[in-house]
PDB file of N, CA, C and O in Angstrom:
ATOM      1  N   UNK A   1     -71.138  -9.761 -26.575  1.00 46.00           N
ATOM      2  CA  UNK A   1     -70.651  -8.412 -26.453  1.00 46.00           C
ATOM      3  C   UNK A   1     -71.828  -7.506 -26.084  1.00 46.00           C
ATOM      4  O   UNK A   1     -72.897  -7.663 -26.673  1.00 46.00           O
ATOM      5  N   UNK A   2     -71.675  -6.460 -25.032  1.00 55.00           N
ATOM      6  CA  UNK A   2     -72.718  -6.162 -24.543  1.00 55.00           C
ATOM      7  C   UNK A   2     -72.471  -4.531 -25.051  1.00 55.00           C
ATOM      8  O   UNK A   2     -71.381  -3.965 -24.982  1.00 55.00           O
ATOM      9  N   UNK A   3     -73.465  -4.044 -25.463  1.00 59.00           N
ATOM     10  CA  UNK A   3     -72.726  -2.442 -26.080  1.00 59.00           C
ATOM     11  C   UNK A   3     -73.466  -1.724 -24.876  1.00 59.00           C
ATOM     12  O   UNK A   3     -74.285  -2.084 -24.030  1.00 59.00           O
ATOM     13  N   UNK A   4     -72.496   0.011 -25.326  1.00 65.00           N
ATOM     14  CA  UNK A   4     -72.754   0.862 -24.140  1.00 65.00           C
ATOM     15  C   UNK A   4     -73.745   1.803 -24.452  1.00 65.00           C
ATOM     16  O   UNK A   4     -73.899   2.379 -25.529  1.00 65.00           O
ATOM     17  N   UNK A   5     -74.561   1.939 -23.183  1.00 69.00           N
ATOM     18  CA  UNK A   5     -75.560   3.342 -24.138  1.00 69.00           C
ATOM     19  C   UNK A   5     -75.127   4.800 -23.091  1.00 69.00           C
ATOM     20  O   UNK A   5     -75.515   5.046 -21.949  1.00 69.00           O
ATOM     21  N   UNK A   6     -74.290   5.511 -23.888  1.00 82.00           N
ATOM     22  CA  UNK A   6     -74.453   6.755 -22.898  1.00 82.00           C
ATOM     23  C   UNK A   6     -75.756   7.529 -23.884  1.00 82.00           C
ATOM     24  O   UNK A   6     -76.242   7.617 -25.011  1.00 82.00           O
ATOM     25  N   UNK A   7     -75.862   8.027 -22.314  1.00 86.00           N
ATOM     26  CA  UNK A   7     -77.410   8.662 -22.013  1.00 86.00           C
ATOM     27  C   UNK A   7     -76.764  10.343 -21.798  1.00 86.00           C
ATOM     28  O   UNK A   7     -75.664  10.735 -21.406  1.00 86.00           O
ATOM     29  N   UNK A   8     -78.011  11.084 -22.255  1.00 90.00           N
ATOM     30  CA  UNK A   8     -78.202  12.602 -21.626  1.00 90.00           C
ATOM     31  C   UNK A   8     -78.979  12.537 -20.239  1.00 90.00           C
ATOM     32  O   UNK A   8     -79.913  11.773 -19.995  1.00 90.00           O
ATOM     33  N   UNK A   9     -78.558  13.249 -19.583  1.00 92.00           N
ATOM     34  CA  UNK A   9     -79.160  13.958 -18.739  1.00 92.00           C
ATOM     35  C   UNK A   9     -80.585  13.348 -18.205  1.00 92.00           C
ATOM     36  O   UNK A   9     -80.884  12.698 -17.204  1.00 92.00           O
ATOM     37  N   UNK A  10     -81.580  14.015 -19.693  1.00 92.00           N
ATOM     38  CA  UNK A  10     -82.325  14.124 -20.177  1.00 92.00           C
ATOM     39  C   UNK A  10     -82.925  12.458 -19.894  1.00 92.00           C
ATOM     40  O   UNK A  10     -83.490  11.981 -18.911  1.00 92.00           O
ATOM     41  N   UNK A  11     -82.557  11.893 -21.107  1.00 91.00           N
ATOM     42  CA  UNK A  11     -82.624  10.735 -21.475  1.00 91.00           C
ATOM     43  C   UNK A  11     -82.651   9.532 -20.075  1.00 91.00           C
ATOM     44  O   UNK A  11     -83.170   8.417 -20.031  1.00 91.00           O
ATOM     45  N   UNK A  12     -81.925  10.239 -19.098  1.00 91.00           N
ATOM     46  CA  UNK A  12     -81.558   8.887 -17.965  1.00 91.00           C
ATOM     47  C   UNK A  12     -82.632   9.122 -16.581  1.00 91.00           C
ATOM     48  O   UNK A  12     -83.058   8.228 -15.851  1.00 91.00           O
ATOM     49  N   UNK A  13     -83.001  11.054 -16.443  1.00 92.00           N
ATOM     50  CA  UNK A  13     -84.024  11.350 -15.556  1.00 92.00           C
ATOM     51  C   UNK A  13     -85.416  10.253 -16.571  1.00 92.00           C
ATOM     52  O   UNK A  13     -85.871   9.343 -15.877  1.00 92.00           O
ATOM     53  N   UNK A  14     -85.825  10.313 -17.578  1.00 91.00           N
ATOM     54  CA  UNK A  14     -86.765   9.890 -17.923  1.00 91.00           C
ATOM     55  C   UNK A  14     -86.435   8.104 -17.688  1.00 91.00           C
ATOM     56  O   UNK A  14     -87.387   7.405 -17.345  1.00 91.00           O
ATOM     57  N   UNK A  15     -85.625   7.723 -17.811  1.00 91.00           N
ATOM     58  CA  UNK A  15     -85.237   5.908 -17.328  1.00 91.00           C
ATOM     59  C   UNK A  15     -85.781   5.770 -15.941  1.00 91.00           C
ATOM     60  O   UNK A  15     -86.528   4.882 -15.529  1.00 91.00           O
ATOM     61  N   UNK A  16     -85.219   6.928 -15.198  1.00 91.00           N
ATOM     62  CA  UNK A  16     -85.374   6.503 -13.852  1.00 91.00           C
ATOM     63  C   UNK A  16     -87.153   6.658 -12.973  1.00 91.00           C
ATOM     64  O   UNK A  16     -87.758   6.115 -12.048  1.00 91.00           O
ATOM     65  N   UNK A  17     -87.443   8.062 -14.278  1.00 91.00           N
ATOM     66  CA  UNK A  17     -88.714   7.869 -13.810  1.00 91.00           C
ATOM     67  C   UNK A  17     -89.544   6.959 -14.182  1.00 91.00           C
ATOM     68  O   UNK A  17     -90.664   6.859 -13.681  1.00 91.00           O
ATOM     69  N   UNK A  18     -89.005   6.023 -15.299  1.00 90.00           N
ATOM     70  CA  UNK A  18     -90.352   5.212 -15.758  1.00 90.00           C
ATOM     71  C   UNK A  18     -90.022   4.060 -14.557  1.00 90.00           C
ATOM     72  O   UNK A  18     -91.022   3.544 -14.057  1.00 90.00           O
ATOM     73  N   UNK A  19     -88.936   3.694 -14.144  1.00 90.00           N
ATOM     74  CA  UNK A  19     -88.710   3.213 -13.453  1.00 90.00           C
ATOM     75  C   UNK A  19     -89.367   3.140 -11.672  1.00 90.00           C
ATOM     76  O   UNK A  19     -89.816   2.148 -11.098  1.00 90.00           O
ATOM     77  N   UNK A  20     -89.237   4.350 -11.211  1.00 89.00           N
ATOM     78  CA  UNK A  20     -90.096   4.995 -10.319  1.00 89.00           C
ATOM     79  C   UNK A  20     -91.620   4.622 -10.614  1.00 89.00           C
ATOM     80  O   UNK A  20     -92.208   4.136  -9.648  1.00 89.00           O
ATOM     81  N   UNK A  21     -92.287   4.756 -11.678  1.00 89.00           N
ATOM     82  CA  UNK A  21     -93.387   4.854 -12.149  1.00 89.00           C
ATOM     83  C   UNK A  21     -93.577   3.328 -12.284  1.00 89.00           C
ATOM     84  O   UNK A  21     -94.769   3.320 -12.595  1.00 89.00           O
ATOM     85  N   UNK A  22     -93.170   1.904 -12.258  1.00 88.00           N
ATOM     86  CA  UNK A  22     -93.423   0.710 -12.267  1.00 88.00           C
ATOM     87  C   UNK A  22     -93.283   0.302 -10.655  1.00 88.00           C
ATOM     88  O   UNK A  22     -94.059  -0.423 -10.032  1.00 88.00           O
ATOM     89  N   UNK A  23     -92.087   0.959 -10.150  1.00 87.00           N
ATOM     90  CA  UNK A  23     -92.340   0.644  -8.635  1.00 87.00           C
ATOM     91  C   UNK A  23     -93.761   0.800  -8.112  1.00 87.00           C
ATOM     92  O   UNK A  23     -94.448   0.080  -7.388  1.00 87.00           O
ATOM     93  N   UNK A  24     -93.999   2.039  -8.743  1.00 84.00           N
ATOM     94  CA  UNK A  24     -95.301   2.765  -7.833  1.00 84.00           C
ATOM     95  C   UNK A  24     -96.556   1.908  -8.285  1.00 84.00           C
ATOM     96  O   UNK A  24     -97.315   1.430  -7.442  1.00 84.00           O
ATOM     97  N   UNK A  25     -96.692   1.783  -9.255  1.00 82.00           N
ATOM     98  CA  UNK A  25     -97.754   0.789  -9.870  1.00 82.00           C
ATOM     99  C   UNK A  25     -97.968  -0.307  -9.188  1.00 82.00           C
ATOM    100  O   UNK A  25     -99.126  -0.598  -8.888  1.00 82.00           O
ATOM    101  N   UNK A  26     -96.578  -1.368  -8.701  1.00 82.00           N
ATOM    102  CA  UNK A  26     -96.320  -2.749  -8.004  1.00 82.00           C
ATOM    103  C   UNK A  26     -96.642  -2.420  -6.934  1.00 82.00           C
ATOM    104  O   UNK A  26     -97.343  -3.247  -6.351  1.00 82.00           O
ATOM    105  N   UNK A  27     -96.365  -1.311  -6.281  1.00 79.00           N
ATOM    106  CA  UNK A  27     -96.836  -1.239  -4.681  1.00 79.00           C
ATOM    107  C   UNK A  27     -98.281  -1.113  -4.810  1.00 79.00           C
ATOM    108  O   UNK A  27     -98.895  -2.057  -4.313  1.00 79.00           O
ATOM    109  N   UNK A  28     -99.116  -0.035  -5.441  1.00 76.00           N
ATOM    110  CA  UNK A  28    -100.282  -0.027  -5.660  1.00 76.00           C
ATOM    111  C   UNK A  28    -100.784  -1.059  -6.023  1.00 76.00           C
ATOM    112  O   UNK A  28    -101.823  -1.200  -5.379  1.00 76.00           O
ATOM    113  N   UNK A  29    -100.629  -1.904  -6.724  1.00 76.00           N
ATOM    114  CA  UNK A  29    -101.595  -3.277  -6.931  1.00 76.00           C
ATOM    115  C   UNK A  29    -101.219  -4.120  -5.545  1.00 76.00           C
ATOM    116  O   UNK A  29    -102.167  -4.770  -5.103  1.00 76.00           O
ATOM    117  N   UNK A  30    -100.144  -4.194  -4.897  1.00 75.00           N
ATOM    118  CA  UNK A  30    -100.226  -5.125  -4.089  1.00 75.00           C
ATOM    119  C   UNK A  30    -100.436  -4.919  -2.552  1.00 75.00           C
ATOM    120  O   UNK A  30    -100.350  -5.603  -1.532  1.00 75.00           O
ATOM    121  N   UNK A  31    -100.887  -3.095  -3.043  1.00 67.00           N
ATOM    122  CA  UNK A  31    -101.224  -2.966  -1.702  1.00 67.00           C
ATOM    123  C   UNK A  31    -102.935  -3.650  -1.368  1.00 67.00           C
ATOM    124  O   UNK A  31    -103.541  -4.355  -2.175  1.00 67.00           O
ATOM    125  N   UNK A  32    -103.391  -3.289  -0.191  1.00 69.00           N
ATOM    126  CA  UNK A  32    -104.375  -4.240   0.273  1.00 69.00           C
ATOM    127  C   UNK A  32    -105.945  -3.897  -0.278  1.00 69.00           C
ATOM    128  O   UNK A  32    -106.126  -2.681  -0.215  1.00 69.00           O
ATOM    129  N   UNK A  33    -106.579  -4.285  -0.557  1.00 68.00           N
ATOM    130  CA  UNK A  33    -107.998  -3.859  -0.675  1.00 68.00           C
ATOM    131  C   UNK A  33    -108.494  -2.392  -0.133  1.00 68.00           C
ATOM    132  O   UNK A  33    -108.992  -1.382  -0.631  1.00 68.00           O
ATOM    133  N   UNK A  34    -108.098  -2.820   1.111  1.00 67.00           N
ATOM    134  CA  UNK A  34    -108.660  -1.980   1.934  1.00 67.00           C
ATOM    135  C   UNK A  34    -107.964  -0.529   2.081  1.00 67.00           C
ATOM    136  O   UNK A  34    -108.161   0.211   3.045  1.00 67.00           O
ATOM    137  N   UNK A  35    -107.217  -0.263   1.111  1.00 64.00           N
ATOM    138  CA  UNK A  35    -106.772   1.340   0.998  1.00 64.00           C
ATOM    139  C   UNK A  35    -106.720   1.595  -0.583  1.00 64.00           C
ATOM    140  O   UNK A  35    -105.738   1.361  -1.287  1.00 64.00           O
ATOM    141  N   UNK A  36    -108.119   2.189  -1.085  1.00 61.00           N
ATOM    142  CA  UNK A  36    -108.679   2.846  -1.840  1.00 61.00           C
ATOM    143  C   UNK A  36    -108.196   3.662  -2.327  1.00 61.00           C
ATOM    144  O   UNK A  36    -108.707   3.907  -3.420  1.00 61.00           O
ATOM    145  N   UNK A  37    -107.274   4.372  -2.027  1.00 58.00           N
ATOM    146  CA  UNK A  37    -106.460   5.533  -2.248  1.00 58.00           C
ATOM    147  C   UNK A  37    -105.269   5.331  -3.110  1.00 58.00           C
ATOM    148  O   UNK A  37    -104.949   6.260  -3.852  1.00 58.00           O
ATOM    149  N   UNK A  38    -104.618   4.312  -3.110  1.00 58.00           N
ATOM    150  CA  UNK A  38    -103.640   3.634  -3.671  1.00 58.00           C
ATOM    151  C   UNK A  38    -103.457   4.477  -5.059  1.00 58.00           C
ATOM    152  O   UNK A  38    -102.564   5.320  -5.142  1.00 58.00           O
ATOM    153  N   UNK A  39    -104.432   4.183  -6.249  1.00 61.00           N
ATOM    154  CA  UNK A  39    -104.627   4.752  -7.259  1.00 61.00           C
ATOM    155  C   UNK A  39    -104.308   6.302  -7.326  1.00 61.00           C
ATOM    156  O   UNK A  39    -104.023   6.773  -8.427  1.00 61.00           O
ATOM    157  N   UNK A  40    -104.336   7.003  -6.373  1.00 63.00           N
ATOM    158  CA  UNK A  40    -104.385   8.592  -6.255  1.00 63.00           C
ATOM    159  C   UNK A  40    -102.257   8.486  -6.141  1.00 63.00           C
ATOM    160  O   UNK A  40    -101.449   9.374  -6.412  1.00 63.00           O
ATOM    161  N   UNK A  41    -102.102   7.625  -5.843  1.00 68.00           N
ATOM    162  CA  UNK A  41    -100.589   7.683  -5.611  1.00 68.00           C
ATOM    163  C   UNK A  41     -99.867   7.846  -7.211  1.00 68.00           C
ATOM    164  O   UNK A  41     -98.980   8.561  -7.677  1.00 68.00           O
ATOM    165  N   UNK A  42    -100.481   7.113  -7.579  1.00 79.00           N
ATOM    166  CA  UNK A  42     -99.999   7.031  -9.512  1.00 79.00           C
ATOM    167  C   UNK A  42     -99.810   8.250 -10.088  1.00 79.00           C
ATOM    168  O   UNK A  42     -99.001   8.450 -10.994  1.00 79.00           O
ATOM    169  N   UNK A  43    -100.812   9.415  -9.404  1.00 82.00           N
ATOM    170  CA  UNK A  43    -100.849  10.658 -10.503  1.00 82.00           C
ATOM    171  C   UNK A  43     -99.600  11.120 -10.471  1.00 82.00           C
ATOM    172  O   UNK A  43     -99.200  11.386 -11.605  1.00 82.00           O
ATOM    173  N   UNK A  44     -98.844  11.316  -9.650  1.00 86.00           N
ATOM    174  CA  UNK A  44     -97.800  12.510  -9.479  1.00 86.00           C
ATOM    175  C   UNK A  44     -96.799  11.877 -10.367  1.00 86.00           C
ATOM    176  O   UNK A  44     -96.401  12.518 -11.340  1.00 86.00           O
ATOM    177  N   UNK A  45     -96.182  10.237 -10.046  1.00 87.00           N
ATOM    178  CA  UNK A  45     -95.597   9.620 -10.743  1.00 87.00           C
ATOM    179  C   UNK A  45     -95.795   9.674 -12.614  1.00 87.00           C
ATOM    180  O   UNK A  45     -94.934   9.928 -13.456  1.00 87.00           O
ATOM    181  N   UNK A  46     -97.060   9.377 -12.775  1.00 89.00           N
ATOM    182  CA  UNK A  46     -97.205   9.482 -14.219  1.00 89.00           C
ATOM    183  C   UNK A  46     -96.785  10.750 -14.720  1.00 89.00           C
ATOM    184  O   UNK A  46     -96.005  10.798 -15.671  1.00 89.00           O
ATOM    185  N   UNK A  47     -97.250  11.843 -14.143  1.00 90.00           N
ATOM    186  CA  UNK A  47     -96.825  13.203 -14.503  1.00 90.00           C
ATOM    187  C   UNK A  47     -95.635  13.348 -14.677  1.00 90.00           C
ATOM    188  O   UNK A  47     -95.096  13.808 -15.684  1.00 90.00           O
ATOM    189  N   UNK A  48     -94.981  12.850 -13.413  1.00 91.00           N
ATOM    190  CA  UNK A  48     -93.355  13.379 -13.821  1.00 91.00           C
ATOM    191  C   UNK A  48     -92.398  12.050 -14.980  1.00 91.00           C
ATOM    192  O   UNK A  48     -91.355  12.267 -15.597  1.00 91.00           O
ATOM    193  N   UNK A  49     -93.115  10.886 -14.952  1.00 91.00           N
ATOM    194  CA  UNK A  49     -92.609  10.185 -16.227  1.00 91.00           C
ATOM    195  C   UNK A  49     -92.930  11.132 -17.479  1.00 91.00           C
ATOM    196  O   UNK A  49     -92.070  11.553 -18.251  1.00 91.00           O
ATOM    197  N   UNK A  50     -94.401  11.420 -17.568  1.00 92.00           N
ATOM    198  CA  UNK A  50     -94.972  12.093 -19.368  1.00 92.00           C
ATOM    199  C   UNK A  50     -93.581  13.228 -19.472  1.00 92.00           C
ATOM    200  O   UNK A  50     -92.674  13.334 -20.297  1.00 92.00           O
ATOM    201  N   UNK A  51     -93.949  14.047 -18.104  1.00 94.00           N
ATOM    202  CA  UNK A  51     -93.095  15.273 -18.379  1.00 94.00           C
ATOM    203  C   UNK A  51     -90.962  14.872 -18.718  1.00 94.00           C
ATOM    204  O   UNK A  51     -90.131  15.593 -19.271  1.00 94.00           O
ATOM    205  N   UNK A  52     -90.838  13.818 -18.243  1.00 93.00           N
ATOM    206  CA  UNK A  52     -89.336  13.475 -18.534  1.00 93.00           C
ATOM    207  C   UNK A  52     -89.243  12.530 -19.805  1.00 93.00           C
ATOM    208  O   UNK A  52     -88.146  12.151 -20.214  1.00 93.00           O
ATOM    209  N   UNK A  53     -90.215  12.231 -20.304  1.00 92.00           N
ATOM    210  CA  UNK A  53     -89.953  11.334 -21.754  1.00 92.00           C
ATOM    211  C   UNK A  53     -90.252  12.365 -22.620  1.00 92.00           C
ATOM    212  O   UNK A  53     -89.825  12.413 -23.774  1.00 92.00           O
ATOM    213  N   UNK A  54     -91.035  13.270 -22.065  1.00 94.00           N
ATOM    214  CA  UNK A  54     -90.956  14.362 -23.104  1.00 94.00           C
ATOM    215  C   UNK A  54     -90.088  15.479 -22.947  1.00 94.00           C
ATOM    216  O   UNK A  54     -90.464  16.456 -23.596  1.00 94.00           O
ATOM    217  N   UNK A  55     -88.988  15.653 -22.254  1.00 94.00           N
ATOM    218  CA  UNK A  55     -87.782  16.502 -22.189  1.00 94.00           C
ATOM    219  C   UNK A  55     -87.119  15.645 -23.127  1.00 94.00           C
ATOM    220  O   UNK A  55     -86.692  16.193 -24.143  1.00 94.00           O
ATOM    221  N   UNK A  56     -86.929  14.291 -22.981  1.00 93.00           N
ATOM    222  CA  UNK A  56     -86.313  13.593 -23.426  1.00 93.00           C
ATOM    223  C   UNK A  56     -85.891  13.527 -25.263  1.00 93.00           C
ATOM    224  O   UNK A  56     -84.918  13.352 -25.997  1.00 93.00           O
ATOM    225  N   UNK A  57     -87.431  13.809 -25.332  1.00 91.00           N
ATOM    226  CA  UNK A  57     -87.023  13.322 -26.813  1.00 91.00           C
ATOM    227  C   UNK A  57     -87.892  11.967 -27.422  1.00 91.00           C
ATOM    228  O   UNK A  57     -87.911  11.696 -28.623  1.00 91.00           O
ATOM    229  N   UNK A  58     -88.807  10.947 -26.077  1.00 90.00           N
ATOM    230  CA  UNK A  58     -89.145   9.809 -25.699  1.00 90.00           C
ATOM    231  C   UNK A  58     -90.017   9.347 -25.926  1.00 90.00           C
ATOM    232  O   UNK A  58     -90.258   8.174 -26.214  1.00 90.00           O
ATOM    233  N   UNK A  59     -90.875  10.541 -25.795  1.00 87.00           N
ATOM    234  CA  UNK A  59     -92.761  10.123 -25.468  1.00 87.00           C
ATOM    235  C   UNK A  59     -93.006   9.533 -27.170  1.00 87.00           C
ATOM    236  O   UNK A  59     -92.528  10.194 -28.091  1.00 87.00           O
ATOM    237  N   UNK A  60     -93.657   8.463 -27.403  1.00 87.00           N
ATOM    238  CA  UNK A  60     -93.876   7.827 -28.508  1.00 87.00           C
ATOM    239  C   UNK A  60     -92.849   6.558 -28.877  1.00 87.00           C
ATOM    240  O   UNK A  60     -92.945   5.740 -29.792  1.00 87.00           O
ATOM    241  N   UNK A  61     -91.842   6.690 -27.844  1.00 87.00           N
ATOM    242  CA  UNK A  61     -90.753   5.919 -28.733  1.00 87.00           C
ATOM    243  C   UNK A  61     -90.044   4.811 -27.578  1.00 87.00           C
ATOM    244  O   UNK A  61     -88.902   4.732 -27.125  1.00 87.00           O
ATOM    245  N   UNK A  62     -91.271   4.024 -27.349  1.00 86.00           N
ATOM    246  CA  UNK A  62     -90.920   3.016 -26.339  1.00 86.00           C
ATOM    247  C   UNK A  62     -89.446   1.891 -26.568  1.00 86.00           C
ATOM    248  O   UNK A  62     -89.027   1.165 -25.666  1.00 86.00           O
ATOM    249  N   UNK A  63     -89.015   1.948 -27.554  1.00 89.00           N
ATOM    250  CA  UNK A  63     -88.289   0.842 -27.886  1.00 89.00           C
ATOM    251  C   UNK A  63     -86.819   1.685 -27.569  1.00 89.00           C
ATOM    252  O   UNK A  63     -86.136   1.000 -26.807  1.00 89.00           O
ATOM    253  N   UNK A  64     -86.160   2.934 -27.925  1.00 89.00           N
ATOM    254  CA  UNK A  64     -85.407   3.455 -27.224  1.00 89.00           C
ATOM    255  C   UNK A  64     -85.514   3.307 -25.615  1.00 89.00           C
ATOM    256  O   UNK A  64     -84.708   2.554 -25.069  1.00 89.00           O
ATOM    257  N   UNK A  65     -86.640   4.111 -24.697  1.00 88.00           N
ATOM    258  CA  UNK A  65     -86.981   4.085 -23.787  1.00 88.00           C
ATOM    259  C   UNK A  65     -86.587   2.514 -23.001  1.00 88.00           C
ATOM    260  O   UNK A  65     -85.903   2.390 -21.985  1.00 88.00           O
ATOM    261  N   UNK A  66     -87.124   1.589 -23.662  1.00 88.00           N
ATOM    262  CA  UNK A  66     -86.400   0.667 -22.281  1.00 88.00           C
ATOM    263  C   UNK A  66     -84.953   0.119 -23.096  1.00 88.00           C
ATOM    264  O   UNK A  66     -84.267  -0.775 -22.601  1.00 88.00           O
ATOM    265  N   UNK A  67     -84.645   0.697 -24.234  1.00 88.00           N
ATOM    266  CA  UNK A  67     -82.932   0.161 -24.418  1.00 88.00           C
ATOM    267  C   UNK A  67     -82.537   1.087 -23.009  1.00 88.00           C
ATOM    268  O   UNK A  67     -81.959   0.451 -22.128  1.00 88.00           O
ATOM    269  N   UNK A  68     -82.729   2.108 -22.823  1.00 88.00           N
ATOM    270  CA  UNK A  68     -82.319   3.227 -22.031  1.00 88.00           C
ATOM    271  C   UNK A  68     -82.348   2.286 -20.538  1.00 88.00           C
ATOM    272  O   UNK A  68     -81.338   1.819 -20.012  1.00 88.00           O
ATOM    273  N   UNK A  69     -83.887   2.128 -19.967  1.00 88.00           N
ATOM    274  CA  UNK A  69     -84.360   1.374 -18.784  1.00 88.00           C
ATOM    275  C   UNK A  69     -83.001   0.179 -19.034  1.00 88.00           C
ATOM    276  O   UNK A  69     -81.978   0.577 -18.477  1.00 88.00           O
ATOM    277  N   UNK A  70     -82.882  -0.752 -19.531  1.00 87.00           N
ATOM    278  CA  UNK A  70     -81.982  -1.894 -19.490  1.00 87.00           C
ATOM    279  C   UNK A  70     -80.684  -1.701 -19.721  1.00 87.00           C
ATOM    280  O   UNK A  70     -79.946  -2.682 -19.637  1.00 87.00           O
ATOM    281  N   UNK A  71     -80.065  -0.258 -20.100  1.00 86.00           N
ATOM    282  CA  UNK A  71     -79.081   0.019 -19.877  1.00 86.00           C
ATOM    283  C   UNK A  71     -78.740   0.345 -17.871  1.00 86.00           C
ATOM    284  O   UNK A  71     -77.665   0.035 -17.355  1.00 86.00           O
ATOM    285  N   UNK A  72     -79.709   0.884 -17.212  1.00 81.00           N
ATOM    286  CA  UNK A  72     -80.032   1.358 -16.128  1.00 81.00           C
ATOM    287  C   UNK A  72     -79.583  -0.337 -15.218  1.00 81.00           C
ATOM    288  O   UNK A  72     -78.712  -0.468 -14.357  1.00 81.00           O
ATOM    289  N   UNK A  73     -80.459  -1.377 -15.748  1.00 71.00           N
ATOM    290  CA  UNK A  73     -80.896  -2.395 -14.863  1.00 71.00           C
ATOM    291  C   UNK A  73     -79.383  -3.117 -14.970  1.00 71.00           C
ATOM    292  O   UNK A  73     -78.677  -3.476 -14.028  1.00 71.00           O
ATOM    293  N   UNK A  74     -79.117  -3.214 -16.337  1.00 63.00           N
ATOM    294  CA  UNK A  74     -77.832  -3.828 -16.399  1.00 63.00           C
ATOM    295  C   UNK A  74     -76.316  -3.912 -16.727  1.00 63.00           C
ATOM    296  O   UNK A  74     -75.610  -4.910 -16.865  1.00 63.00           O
ATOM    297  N   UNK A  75     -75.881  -2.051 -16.847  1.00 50.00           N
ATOM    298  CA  UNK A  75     -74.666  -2.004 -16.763  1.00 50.00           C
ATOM    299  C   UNK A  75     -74.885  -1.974 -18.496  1.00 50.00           C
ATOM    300  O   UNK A  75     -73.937  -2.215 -19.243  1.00 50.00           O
ATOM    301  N   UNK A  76     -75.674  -1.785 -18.793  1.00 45.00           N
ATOM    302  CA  UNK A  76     -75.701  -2.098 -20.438  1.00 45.00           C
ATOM    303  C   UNK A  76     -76.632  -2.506 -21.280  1.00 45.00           C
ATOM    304  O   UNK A  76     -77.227  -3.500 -20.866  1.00 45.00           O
ATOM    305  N   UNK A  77     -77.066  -2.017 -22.557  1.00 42.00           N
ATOM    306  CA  UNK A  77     -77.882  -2.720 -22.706  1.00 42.00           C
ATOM    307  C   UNK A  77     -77.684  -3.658 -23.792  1.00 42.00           C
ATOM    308  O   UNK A  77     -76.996  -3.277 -24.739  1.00 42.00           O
ATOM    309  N   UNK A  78     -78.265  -5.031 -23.809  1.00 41.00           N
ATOM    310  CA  UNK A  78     -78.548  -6.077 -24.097  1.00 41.00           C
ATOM    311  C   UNK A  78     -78.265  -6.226 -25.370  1.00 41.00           C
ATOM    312  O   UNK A  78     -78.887  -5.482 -26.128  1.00 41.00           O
ATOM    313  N   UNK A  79     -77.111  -7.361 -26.090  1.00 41.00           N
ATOM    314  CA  UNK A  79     -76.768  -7.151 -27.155  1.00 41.00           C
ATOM    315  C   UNK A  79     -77.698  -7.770 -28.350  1.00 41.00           C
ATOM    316  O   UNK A  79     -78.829  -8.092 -27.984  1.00 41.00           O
ATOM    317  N   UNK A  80     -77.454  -7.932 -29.405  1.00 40.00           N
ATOM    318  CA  UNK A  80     -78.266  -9.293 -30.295  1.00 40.00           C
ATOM    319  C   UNK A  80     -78.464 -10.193 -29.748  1.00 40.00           C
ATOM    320  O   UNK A  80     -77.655 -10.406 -28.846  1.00 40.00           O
ATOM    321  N   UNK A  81     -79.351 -11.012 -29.888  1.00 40.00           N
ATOM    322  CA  UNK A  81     -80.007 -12.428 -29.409  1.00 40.00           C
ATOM    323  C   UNK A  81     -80.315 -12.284 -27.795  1.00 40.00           C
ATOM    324  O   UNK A  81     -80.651 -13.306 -27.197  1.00 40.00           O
ATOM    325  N   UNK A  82     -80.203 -10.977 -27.039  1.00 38.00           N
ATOM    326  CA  UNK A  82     -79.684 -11.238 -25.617  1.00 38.00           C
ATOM    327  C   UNK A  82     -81.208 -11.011 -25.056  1.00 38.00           C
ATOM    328  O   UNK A  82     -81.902 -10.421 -25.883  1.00 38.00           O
ATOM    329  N   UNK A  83     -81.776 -11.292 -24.036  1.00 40.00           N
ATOM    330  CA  UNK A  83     -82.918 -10.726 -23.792  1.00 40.00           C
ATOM    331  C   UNK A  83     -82.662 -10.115 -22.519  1.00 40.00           C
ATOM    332  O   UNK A  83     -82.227 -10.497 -21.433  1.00 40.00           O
ATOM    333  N   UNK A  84     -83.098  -8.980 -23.043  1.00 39.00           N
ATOM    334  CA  UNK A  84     -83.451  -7.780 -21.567  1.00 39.00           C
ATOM    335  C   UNK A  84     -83.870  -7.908 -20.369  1.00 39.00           C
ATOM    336  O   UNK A  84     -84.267  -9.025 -20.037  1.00 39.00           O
ATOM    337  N   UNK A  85     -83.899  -6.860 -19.435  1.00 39.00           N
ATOM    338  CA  UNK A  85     -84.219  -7.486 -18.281  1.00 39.00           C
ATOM    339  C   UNK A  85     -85.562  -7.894 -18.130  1.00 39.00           C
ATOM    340  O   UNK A  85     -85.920  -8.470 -17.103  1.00 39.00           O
TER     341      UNK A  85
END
């Protein structure tokens, strides 16, 4: 049985940015050596994650935060024994 998480507003801009904010990370590491700059891409992203986990309600409280993220990835999030995405 997979339970439902409704989300605020609030609560689902901050999912999507942490979300945003792991994309951006994966592209940055796998971009190439040779563009240095990569790292300068992270700031804006981190900013607008801090600033939406903290509308949220979030900042400190990672274990809500990706029930939230794995509600996002999978229609739900993940019941007892189930493992997340």
């Amino acid at each position: 049985m997979t339970a439902t998480v409704v989300m605020t507003s609030h609560e689902r801009s901050a999912a999507q940015a942490y979300l945003r904010l792991l994309s951006t990370v994966r592209a940055a590491l796998d971009s190439p050596a040779d563009r240095p700059l990569a790292p300068l891409a992270l700031e804006g992203v981190i900013a607008e994650a801090d600033e939406a986990l903290a509308r949220a309600g979030l900042a400190g409280n990672e274990a809500a935060l990706f029930t939230l993220v794995g509600s996002l990835h999978t229609g739900g999030a993940p019941g007892p024994g189930r493992a997340g995405p």
